[in-house]
Amino acid sequence: ETGVTQSPTHLIKTRGQQVTLRCSSQSGHNTVSWYQQALGQGPQFIFQYYREEENGRGNFPPRFSGLQFPNYSSELNVNALELDDSALYLCASSHRGDGNYGYTFGSGTRLTVV
Amino acid sequence: KQEVTQIPAALSVPEGENLVLNCSFTDSAIYNLQWFRQDPGKGLTSLLLIQSSQREQTSGRLNASLDKSSGRSTLYIAASQPGDSATYLCAVGFYNQGGKLIFGQGTELSVKP
């Protein structure tokens, strides 16, 4: 059973650019969530995807968008990058409806905006 | 507003001590609570998941308890080891949040040899 994998592991972008982060969910999981973790803080919920539809969104502007594919993998896109977008981005997957609802997290993508 | 708070923010103990990490939440309408470990610059490793109908869960030297009525959970670590040094995060799933986890800010644990 493979876990959650994220790519790339590290990324440096310039303010104003766009970035795409990728996530492969754990085998058997059909729900993917994205979180942003600033240094020294707990992760903050960005949004969740279930059956390729956005299924809940946190307090993030529309320039944060996402996709979920038929194989349940997912992308997080951030447009018009700002310095404050520098953070660790975490992807989590879950098998919704199995009564467990625990989440498995990936190792994250460290994004630095300069 | 639903919030999750962890106390203390940091903790340093000598090797071999038993210790307790605390997590409190403002709304008792939860479906589960999950404890994670995070090593510096890394992702989250799930330690224990407690469903709302359960009172505690155990895994090896770890024991997590849940008291919904008081809005509290504790993570007990027995016989601590230097390898336990990490940040421990508590995350709560609330019923009206559609699968979103709300995290505490974490407790940074240092176990000294």
Short mmCIF file of C-alpha atoms in Angstrom, two decimals:
data_model
loop_
_atom_site.label_atom_id
_atom_site.label_comp_id
_atom_site.label_asym_id
_atom_site.label_seq_id
_atom_site.Cartn_x
_atom_site.Cartn_y
_atom_site.Cartn_z
CA GLU A 1 0.00 0.00 0.00
CA THR A 2 1.56 3.27 -1.10
CA GLY A 3 1.16 6.40 0.96
CA VAL A 4 0.49 9.97 -0.14
CA THR A 5 3.18 11.34 -2.42
CA GLN A 6 3.73 15.00 -3.24
CA SER A 7 5.85 16.72 -5.84
CA PRO A 8 8.03 18.66 -6.00
CA THR A 9 9.55 18.59 -2.52
CA HIS A 10 10.94 22.11 -2.76
CA LEU A 11 10.17 25.02 -5.04
CA ILE A 12 11.34 28.62 -5.35
CA LYS A 13 9.16 31.09 -7.27
CA THR A 14 9.13 34.81 -7.87
CA ARG A 15 6.32 37.05 -6.67
CA GLY A 16 3.56 37.26 -9.29
CA GLN A 17 4.32 33.88 -10.83
CA GLN A 18 2.02 30.86 -10.86
CA VAL A 19 2.75 27.44 -9.33
CA THR A 20 1.26 23.94 -9.54
CA LEU A 21 1.75 21.39 -6.81
CA ARG A 22 0.86 17.72 -7.25
CA CYS A 23 -0.40 14.98 -4.98
CA SER A 24 -1.07 11.27 -5.43
CA SER A 25 -3.50 9.93 -2.86
CA GLN A 26 -3.05 6.73 -0.92
CA SER A 27 -4.37 3.63 -2.65
CA GLY A 28 -8.08 3.18 -1.91
CA HIS A 29 -8.61 6.81 -0.90
CA ASN A 30 -11.03 8.98 -2.88
CA THR A 31 -10.87 12.28 -0.98
CA VAL A 32 -8.01 14.75 -1.12
CA SER A 33 -7.49 17.83 1.05
CA TRP A 34 -4.86 20.55 0.85
CA TYR A 35 -3.41 22.46 3.80
CA GLN A 36 -1.02 25.39 4.12
CA GLN A 37 1.39 25.43 7.05
CA ALA A 38 3.31 28.59 7.83
CA LEU A 39 6.43 28.31 9.95
CA GLY A 40 5.62 27.63 13.59
CA GLN A 41 1.88 27.29 12.94
CA GLY A 42 -0.59 24.46 12.63
CA PRO A 43 -1.80 23.57 9.13
CA GLN A 44 -4.68 25.63 7.72
CA PHE A 45 -7.33 24.02 5.51
CA ILE A 46 -7.36 25.27 1.91
CA PHE A 47 -9.93 22.97 0.25
CA GLN A 48 -11.07 19.40 -0.20
CA TYR A 49 -11.96 17.39 -3.30
CA TYR A 50 -14.29 14.41 -3.47
CA ARG A 51 -15.31 12.73 -6.73
CA GLU A 52 -13.53 15.47 -8.70
CA GLU A 53 -15.64 18.24 -7.13
CA GLU A 54 -14.57 20.85 -4.60
CA ASN A 55 -16.22 19.81 -1.34
CA GLY A 56 -15.36 22.47 1.19
CA ARG A 57 -13.07 25.47 1.17
CA GLY A 58 -11.20 27.37 3.84
CA ASN A 59 -10.52 31.07 4.07
CA PHE A 60 -8.27 31.34 1.02
CA PRO A 61 -8.71 33.66 -1.98
CA PRO A 62 -9.79 32.41 -5.43
CA ARG A 63 -6.22 32.52 -6.72
CA PHE A 64 -5.88 29.22 -4.84
CA SER A 65 -7.57 26.61 -7.01
CA GLY A 66 -7.43 22.88 -7.46
CA LEU A 67 -8.32 19.82 -9.44
CA GLN A 68 -8.95 16.18 -8.68
CA PHE A 69 -8.51 13.60 -11.43
CA PRO A 70 -10.36 10.31 -12.03
CA ASN A 71 -7.50 8.40 -10.39
CA TYR A 72 -8.03 10.62 -7.29
CA SER A 73 -4.72 12.43 -7.67
CA SER A 74 -4.89 16.19 -7.25
CA GLU A 75 -3.28 19.50 -8.11
CA LEU A 76 -3.10 22.75 -6.18
CA ASN A 77 -2.63 25.86 -8.31
CA VAL A 78 -1.71 29.24 -6.92
CA ASN A 79 -1.76 32.30 -9.18
CA ALA A 80 -0.19 35.71 -8.64
CA LEU A 81 2.10 34.46 -5.91
CA GLU A 82 2.69 36.68 -2.90
CA LEU A 83 5.51 36.59 -0.39
CA ASP A 84 3.07 35.37 2.30
CA ASP A 85 2.35 32.27 0.21
CA SER A 86 5.73 30.93 1.32
CA ALA A 87 4.85 27.87 3.38
CA LEU A 88 4.78 24.08 3.54
CA TYR A 89 1.85 22.77 1.48
CA LEU A 90 0.46 19.47 2.68
CA CYS A 91 -1.81 17.08 0.88
CA ALA A 92 -3.95 14.56 2.79
CA SER A 93 -6.11 11.71 1.55
CA SER A 94 -8.94 9.78 3.12
CA HIS A 95 -11.45 7.11 2.25
CA ARG A 96 -14.67 8.98 2.81
CA GLY A 97 -17.54 6.91 4.04
CA ASP A 98 -15.62 4.07 5.64
CA GLY A 99 -16.50 5.30 9.10
CA ASN A 100 -12.88 5.93 9.93
CA TYR A 101 -12.29 9.27 8.27
CA GLY A 102 -8.70 9.36 9.39
CA TYR A 103 -6.34 11.27 7.14
CA THR A 104 -2.98 10.26 5.70
CA PHE A 105 -0.65 13.15 4.96
CA GLY A 106 2.16 13.46 2.47
CA SER A 107 5.60 14.88 3.17
CA GLY A 108 4.69 18.26 1.76
CA THR A 109 6.03 20.76 -0.75
CA ARG A 110 8.10 23.62 0.63
CA LEU A 111 7.28 26.72 -1.44
CA THR A 112 9.44 29.81 -1.15
CA VAL A 113 8.30 33.01 -2.86
CA VAL A 114 10.99 35.65 -3.37
CA LYS B 1 -15.77 29.95 16.03
CA GLN B 2 -14.35 26.46 16.44
CA GLU B 3 -10.83 26.48 17.77
CA VAL B 4 -8.23 23.97 18.88
CA THR B 5 -5.61 24.90 21.46
CA GLN B 6 -2.53 22.98 22.56
CA ILE B 7 -0.69 23.55 25.80
CA PRO B 8 2.20 23.80 26.38
CA ALA B 9 3.72 25.24 23.21
CA ALA B 10 7.05 23.66 24.08
CA LEU B 11 8.20 21.02 26.53
CA SER B 12 11.64 19.71 27.45
CA VAL B 13 12.01 16.54 29.54
CA PRO B 14 14.82 14.13 30.43
CA GLU B 15 14.84 10.74 28.80
CA GLY B 16 12.70 8.15 30.54
CA GLU B 17 10.03 10.50 31.84
CA ASN B 18 6.34 9.96 31.26
CA LEU B 19 4.64 13.04 29.86
CA VAL B 20 1.24 14.40 28.88
CA LEU B 21 0.40 16.74 26.02
CA ASN B 22 -2.89 18.60 26.11
CA CYS B 23 -5.41 19.58 23.45
CA SER B 24 -8.63 21.49 24.00
CA PHE B 25 -11.43 22.33 21.57
CA THR B 26 -14.33 24.74 21.76
CA ASP B 27 -17.18 22.63 20.35
CA SER B 28 -18.18 19.14 21.50
CA ALA B 29 -19.83 18.28 18.15
CA ILE B 30 -16.83 16.40 16.81
CA TYR B 31 -16.69 13.18 14.79
CA ASN B 32 -13.09 12.38 15.56
CA LEU B 33 -9.75 13.68 16.81
CA GLN B 34 -6.36 12.75 15.41
CA TRP B 35 -2.88 13.17 16.90
CA PHE B 36 0.04 13.68 14.51
CA ARG B 37 3.77 13.89 14.83
CA GLN B 38 5.82 16.29 12.68
CA ASP B 39 9.60 16.27 12.40
CA PRO B 40 11.25 19.57 11.41
CA GLY B 41 10.43 20.51 7.81
CA LYS B 42 8.59 17.24 7.21
CA GLY B 43 5.03 16.10 6.70
CA LEU B 44 2.62 14.73 9.29
CA THR B 45 2.69 11.19 10.61
CA SER B 46 -0.57 9.95 12.11
CA LEU B 47 -0.15 8.57 15.62
CA LEU B 48 -3.66 7.90 16.90
CA LEU B 49 -7.22 8.46 15.71
CA ILE B 50 -10.08 8.58 18.22
CA GLN B 51 -13.67 8.44 17.00
CA SER B 52 -16.24 10.52 18.87
CA SER B 53 -17.77 7.34 20.37
CA GLN B 54 -14.42 6.26 21.86
CA ARG B 55 -12.74 7.32 25.09
CA GLU B 56 -9.17 6.35 24.30
CA GLN B 57 -6.78 4.70 21.89
CA THR B 58 -3.41 3.10 22.51
CA SER B 59 -0.43 2.36 20.32
CA GLY B 60 2.76 1.12 21.93
CA ARG B 61 3.99 3.76 24.39
CA LEU B 62 1.29 6.22 23.30
CA ASN B 63 -2.17 6.60 24.77
CA ALA B 64 -4.68 9.23 23.70
CA SER B 65 -7.86 10.03 25.59
CA LEU B 66 -10.93 11.98 24.57
CA ASP B 67 -13.47 13.78 26.75
CA LYS B 68 -15.97 15.47 24.48
CA SER B 69 -18.02 16.97 27.29
CA SER B 70 -15.07 18.94 28.60
CA GLY B 71 -13.60 19.55 25.15
CA ARG B 72 -10.27 17.92 25.94
CA SER B 73 -7.87 15.30 24.68
CA THR B 74 -4.55 14.21 26.12
CA LEU B 75 -1.64 12.36 24.55
CA TYR B 76 0.32 10.34 27.09
CA ILE B 77 3.84 9.25 26.16
CA ALA B 78 5.41 6.65 28.42
CA ALA B 79 9.13 6.25 29.01
CA SER B 80 10.10 9.05 26.62
CA GLN B 81 13.11 8.65 24.31
CA PRO B 82 15.26 11.18 22.40
CA GLY B 83 13.67 9.85 19.20
CA ASP B 84 10.32 11.15 20.44
CA SER B 85 11.58 14.71 19.96
CA ALA B 86 9.25 16.36 17.43
CA THR B 87 6.22 18.63 17.22
CA TYR B 88 2.94 16.98 18.17
CA LEU B 89 -0.23 18.27 16.55
CA CYS B 90 -3.83 17.70 17.54
CA ALA B 91 -6.47 17.92 14.78
CA VAL B 92 -10.23 17.87 15.25
CA GLY B 93 -12.93 17.01 12.73
CA PHE B 94 -16.11 18.91 13.56
CA TYR B 95 -19.50 17.73 12.25
CA ASN B 96 -20.44 20.94 10.46
CA GLN B 97 -17.08 21.41 8.74
CA GLY B 98 -17.47 18.87 5.93
CA GLY B 99 -14.28 16.92 6.45
CA LYS B 100 -12.05 19.88 7.29
CA LEU B 101 -9.57 19.31 10.09
CA ILE B 102 -8.87 22.14 12.50
CA PHE B 103 -5.39 21.96 13.97
CA GLY B 104 -3.85 23.24 17.14
CA GLN B 105 -0.54 25.06 16.88
CA GLY B 106 1.34 22.07 18.23
CA THR B 107 3.58 21.22 21.15
CA GLU B 108 7.29 21.07 20.42
CA LEU B 109 8.75 18.25 22.49
CA SER B 110 12.44 17.84 23.25
CA VAL B 111 13.62 14.72 25.08
CA LYS B 112 17.15 15.12 26.45
CA PRO B 113 19.45 12.08 26.74
#
